[in-house]
mmCIF file of C-alpha atoms in Angstrom:
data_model
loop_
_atom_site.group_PDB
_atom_site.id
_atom_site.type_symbol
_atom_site.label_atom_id
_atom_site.label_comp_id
_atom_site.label_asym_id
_atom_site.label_seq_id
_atom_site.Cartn_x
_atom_site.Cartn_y
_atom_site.Cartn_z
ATOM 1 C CA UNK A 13 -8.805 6.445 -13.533
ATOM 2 C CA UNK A 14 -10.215 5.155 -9.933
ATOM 3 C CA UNK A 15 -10.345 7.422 -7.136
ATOM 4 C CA UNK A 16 -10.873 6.114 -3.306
ATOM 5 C CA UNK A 17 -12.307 8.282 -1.272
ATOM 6 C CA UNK A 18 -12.041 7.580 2.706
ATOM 7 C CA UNK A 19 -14.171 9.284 5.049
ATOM 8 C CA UNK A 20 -13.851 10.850 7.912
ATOM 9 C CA UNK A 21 -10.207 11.659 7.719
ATOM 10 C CA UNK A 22 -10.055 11.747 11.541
ATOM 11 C CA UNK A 23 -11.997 9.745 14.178
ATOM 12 C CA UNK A 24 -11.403 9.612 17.846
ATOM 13 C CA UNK A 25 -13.862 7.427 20.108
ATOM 14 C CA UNK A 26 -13.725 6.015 23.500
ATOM 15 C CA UNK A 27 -12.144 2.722 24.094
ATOM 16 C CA UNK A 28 -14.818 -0.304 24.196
ATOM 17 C CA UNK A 29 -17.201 1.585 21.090
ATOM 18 C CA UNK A 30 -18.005 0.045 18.307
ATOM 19 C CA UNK A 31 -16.820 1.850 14.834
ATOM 20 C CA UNK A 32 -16.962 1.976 11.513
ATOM 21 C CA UNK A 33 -14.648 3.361 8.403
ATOM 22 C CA UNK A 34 -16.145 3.928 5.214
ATOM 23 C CA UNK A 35 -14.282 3.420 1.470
ATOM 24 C CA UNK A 36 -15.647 4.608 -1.502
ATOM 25 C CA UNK A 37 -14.479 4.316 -5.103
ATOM 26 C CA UNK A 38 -15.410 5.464 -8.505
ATOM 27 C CA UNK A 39 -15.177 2.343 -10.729
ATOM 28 C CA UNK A 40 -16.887 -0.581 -10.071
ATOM 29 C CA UNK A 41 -14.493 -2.882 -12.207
ATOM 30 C CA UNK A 42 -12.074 -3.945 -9.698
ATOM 31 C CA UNK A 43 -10.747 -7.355 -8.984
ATOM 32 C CA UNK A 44 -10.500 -7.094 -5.349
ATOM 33 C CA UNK A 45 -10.042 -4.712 -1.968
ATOM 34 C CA UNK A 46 -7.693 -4.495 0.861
ATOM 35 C CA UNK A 47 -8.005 -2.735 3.912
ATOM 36 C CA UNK A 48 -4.366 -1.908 5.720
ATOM 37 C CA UNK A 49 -3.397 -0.124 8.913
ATOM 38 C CA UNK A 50 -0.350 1.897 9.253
ATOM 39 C CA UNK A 51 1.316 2.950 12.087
ATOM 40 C CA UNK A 52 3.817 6.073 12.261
ATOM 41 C CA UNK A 53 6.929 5.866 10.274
ATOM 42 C CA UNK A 54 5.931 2.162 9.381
ATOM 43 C CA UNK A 55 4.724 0.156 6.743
ATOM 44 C CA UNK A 56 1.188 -1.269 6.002
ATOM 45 C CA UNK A 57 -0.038 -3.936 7.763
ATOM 46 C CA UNK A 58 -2.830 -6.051 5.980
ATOM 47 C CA UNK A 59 -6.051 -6.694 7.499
ATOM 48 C CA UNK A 60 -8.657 -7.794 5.041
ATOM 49 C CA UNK A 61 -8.934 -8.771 1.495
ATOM 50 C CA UNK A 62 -11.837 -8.796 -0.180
ATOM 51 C CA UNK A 63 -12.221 -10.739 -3.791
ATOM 52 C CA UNK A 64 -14.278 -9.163 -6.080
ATOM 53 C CA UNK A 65 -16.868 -12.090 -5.906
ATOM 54 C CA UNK A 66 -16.907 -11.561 -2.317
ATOM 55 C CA UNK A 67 -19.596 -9.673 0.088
ATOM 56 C CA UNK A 68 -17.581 -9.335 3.396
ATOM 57 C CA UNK A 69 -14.578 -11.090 5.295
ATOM 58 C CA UNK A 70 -13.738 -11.297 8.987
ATOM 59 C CA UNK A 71 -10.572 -11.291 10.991
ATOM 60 C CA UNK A 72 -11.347 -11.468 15.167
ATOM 61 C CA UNK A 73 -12.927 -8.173 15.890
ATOM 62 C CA UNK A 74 -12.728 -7.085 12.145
ATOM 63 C CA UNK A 75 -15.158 -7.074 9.557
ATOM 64 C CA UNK A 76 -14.988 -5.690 6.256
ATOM 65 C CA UNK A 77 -18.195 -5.567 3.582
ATOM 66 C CA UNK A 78 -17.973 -5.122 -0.164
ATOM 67 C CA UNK A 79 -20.479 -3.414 -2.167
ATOM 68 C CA UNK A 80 -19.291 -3.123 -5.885
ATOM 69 C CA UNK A 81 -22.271 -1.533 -7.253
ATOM 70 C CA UNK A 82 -21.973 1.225 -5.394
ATOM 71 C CA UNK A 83 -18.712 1.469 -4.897
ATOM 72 C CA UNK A 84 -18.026 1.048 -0.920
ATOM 73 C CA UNK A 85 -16.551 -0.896 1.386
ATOM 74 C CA UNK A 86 -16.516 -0.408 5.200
ATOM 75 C CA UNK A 87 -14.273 -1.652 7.886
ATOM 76 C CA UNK A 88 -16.365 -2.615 10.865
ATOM 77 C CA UNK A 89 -13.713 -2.605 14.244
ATOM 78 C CA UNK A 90 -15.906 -4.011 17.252
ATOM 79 C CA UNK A 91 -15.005 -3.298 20.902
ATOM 80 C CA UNK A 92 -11.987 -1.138 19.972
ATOM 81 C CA UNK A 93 -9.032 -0.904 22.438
ATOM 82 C CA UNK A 94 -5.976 1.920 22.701
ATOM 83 C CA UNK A 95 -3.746 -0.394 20.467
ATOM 84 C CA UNK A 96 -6.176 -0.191 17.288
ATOM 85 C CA UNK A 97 -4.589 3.746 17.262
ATOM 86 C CA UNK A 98 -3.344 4.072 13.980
ATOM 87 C CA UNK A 99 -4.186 4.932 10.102
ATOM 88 C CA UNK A 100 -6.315 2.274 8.619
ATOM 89 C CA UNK A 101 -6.032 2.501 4.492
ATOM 90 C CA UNK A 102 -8.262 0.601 1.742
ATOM 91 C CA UNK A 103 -6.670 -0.254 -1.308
ATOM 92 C CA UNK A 104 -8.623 -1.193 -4.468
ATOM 93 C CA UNK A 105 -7.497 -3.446 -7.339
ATOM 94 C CA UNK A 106 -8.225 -2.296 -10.717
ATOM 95 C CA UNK A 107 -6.275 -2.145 -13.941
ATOM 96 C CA UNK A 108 -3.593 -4.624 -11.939
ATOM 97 C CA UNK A 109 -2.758 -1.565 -9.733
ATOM 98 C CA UNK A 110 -3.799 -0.965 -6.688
ATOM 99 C CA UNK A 111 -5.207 2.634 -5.355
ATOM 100 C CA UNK A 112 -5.072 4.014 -2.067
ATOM 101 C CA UNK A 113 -7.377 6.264 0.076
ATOM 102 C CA UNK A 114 -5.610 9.228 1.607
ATOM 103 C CA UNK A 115 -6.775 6.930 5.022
ATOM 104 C CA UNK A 116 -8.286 7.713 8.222
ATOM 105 C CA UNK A 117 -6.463 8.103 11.140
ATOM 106 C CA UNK A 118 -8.146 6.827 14.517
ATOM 107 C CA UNK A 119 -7.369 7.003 18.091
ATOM 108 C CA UNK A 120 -8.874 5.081 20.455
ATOM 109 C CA UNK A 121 -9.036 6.728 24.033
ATOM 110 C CA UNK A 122 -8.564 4.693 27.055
ATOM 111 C CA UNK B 5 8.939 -16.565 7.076
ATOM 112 C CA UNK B 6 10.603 -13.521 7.330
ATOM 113 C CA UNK B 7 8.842 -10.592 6.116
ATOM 114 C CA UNK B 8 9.665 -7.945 3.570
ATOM 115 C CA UNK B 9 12.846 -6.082 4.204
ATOM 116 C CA UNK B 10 13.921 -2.983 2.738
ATOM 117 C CA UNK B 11 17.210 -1.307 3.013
ATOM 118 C CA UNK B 12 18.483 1.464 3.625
ATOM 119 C CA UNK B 13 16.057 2.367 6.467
ATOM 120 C CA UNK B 14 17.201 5.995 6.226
ATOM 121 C CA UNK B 15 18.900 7.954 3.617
ATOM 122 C CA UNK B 16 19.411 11.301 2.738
ATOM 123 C CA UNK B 17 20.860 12.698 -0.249
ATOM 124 C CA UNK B 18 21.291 16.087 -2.057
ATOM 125 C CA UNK B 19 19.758 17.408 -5.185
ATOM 126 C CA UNK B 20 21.138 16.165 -8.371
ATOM 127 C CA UNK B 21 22.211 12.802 -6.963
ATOM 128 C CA UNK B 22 20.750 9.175 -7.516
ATOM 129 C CA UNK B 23 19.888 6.743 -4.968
ATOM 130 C CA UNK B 24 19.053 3.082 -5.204
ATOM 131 C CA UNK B 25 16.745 1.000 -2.796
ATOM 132 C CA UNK B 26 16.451 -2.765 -1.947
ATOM 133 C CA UNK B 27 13.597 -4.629 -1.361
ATOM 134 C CA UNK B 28 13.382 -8.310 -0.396
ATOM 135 C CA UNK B 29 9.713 -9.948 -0.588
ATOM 136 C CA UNK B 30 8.362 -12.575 1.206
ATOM 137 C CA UNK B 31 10.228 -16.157 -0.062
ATOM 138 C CA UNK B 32 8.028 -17.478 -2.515
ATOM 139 C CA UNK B 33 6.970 -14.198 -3.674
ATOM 140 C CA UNK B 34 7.277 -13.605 -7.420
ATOM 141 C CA UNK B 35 5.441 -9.706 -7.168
ATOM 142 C CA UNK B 36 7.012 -7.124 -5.903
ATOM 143 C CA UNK B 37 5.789 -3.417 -6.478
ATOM 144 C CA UNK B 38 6.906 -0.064 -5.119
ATOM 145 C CA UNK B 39 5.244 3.066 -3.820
ATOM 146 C CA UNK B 40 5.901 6.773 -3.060
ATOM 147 C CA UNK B 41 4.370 7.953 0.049
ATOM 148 C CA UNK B 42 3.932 11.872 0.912
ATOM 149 C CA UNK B 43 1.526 13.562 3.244
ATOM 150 C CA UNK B 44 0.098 15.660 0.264
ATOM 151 C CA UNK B 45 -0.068 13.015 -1.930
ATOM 152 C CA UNK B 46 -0.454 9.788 -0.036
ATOM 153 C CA UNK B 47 0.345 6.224 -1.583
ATOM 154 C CA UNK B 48 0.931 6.674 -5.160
ATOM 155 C CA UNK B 49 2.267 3.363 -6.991
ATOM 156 C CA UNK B 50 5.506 3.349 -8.941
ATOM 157 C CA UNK B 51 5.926 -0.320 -10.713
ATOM 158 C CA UNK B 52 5.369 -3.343 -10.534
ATOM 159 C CA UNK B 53 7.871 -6.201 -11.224
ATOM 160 C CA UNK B 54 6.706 -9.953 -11.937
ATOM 161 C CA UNK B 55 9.552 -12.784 -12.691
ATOM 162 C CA UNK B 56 12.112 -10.335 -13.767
ATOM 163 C CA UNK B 57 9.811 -8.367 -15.792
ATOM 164 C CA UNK B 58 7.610 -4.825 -15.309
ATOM 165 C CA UNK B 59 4.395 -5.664 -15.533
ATOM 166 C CA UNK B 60 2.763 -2.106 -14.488
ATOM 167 C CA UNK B 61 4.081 1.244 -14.260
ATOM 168 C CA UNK B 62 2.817 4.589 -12.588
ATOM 169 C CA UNK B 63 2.480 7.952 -13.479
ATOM 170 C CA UNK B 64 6.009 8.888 -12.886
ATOM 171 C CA UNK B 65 8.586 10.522 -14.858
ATOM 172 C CA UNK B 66 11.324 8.169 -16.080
ATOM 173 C CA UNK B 67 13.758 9.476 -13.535
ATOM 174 C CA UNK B 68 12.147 6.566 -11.145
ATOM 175 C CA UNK B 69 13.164 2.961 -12.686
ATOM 176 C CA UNK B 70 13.420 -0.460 -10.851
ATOM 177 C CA UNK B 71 14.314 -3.966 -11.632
ATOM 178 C CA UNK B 72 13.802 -7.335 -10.236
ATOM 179 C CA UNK B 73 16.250 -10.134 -10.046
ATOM 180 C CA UNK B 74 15.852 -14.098 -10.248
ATOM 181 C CA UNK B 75 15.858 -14.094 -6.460
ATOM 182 C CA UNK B 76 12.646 -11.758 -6.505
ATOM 183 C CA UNK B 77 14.808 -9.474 -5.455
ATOM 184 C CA UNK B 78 13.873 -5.876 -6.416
ATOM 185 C CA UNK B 79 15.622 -2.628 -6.273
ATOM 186 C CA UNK B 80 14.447 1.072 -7.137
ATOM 187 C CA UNK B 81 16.837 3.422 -8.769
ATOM 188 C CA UNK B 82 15.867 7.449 -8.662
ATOM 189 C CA UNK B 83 18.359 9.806 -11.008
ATOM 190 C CA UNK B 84 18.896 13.412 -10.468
ATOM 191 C CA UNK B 85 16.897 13.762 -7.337
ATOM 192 C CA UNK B 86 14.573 17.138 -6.842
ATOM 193 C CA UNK B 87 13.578 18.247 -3.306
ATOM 194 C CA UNK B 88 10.021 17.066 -4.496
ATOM 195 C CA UNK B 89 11.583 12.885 -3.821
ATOM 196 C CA UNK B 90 11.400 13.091 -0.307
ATOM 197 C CA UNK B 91 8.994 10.529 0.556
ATOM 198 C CA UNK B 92 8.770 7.246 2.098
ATOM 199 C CA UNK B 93 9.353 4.404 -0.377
ATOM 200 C CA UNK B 94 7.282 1.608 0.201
ATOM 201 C CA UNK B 95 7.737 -2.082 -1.316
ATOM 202 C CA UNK B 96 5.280 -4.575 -1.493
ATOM 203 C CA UNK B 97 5.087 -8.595 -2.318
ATOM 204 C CA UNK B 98 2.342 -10.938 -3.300
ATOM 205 C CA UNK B 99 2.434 -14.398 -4.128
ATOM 206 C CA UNK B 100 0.306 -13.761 -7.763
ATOM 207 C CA UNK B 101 0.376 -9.893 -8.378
ATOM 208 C CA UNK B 102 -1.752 -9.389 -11.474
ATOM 209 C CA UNK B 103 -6.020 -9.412 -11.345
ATOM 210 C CA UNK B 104 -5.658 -12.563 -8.605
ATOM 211 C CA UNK B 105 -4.122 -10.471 -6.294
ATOM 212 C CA UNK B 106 -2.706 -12.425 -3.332
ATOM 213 C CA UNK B 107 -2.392 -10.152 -0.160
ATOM 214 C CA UNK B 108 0.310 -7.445 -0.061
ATOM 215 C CA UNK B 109 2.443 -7.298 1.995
ATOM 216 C CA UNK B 110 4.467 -4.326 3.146
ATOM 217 C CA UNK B 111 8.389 -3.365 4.189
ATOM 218 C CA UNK B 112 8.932 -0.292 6.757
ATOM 219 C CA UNK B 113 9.881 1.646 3.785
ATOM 220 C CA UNK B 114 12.787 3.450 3.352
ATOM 221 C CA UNK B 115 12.463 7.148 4.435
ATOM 222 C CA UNK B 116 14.514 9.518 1.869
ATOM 223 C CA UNK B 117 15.525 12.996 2.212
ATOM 224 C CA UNK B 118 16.491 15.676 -0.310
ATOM 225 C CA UNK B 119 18.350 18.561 0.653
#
């Protein structure tokens, strides 16, 4: 059965820093990846999504990399401002399921 | 296009009861899939419906059942609730579902209460 791991569980950084959120799963056999952000007592937003034959994607200040060998993933956020506060999520696609990390919540300090 | 909606927004109901939630994807959509959300055991997926038929299913007991319509439509039903059903129901849609994954796309959820 895959298992995401997301680390760190917490992360709080100054606004204007550069950061970066880490995914890691146990079986390399998945069809693609999705990074999500959630904000309290919402649903997920979608960021990224990654295809399987794919290295990385972008979105404005957003950049996600895929690694399926090892089995990561990051979530690069450049220049981060107060509004990026909120639990960011990757989702991987294997066995036409998807599985979620347990997320990590950032706040961004102005 | 309008996004997913799911209704109630709020419910809460007492043990021993059943409850049924709506979801309505994305026009166009043909997936639509549901998840349990707790803090203890974060997003855990439920089913999966594609054109009127389940396509996945979850580790759940049978007490949690679902169907989609020919609209896409999807509801969840949950018999004889336990205390352990509070969560926050989440529905998703995708254009493909299946190993071609289009994006998901999430509802607010509907946040349910057992007493």
């Amino acid at each position: 059965k895959q298992e995401v791991t997301q680390i760190p569980a917490a992360l709080s950084v100054p606004e204007g820093e550069n950061l970066v959120l880490n995914c890691s799963f146990t079986d390399s056999a998945i069809y693609n990846l999705q990074w999500f952000r959630q904000d309290p007592g919402k649903g997920l937003t979608s960021l990224l999504l990654i295809q399987s034959s794919q290295r990385e994607q972008t979105s404005g200040r957003l950049n996600a990399s895929l690694d399926k060998s090892s089995g990561r993933s990051t979530l690069y956020i450049a220049a981060s401002q107060p509004g990026d506060s909120a639990t960011y999520l990757c989702a991987v696609n294997s066995g036409n399921q998807f599985y979620f990390g347990t997320g990590t919540s950032l706040t961004v300090i102005p | 296009k309008a996004g997913v909606t799911q209704t109630p927004r709020y419910l809460i109901k007492t043990r021993g009861q059943q409850v049924t939630l709506s979801c309505s994807p994305i026009s166009g959509h043909r997936s639509v899939s549901w998840y349990q959300q707790t803090p203890g055991q974060g997003l855990q997926f439920l089913f999966e419906y594609f054109s009127e038929t389940q396509r996945n299913k979850g580790n759940f007991p049978g007490r949690f059942s679902g169907r989609q319509f020919s609209n896409s439509r999807s509801e969840m039903n949950v018999s004889t609730l336990e205390l352990g059903d509070s969560a926050l129901y989440l529905c998703a849609s995708s254009e493909t579902g299946g190993r071609y994954y289009s994006p998901l796309h999430f509802g607010n959820g509907t946040r349910l209460t057992v007493t």
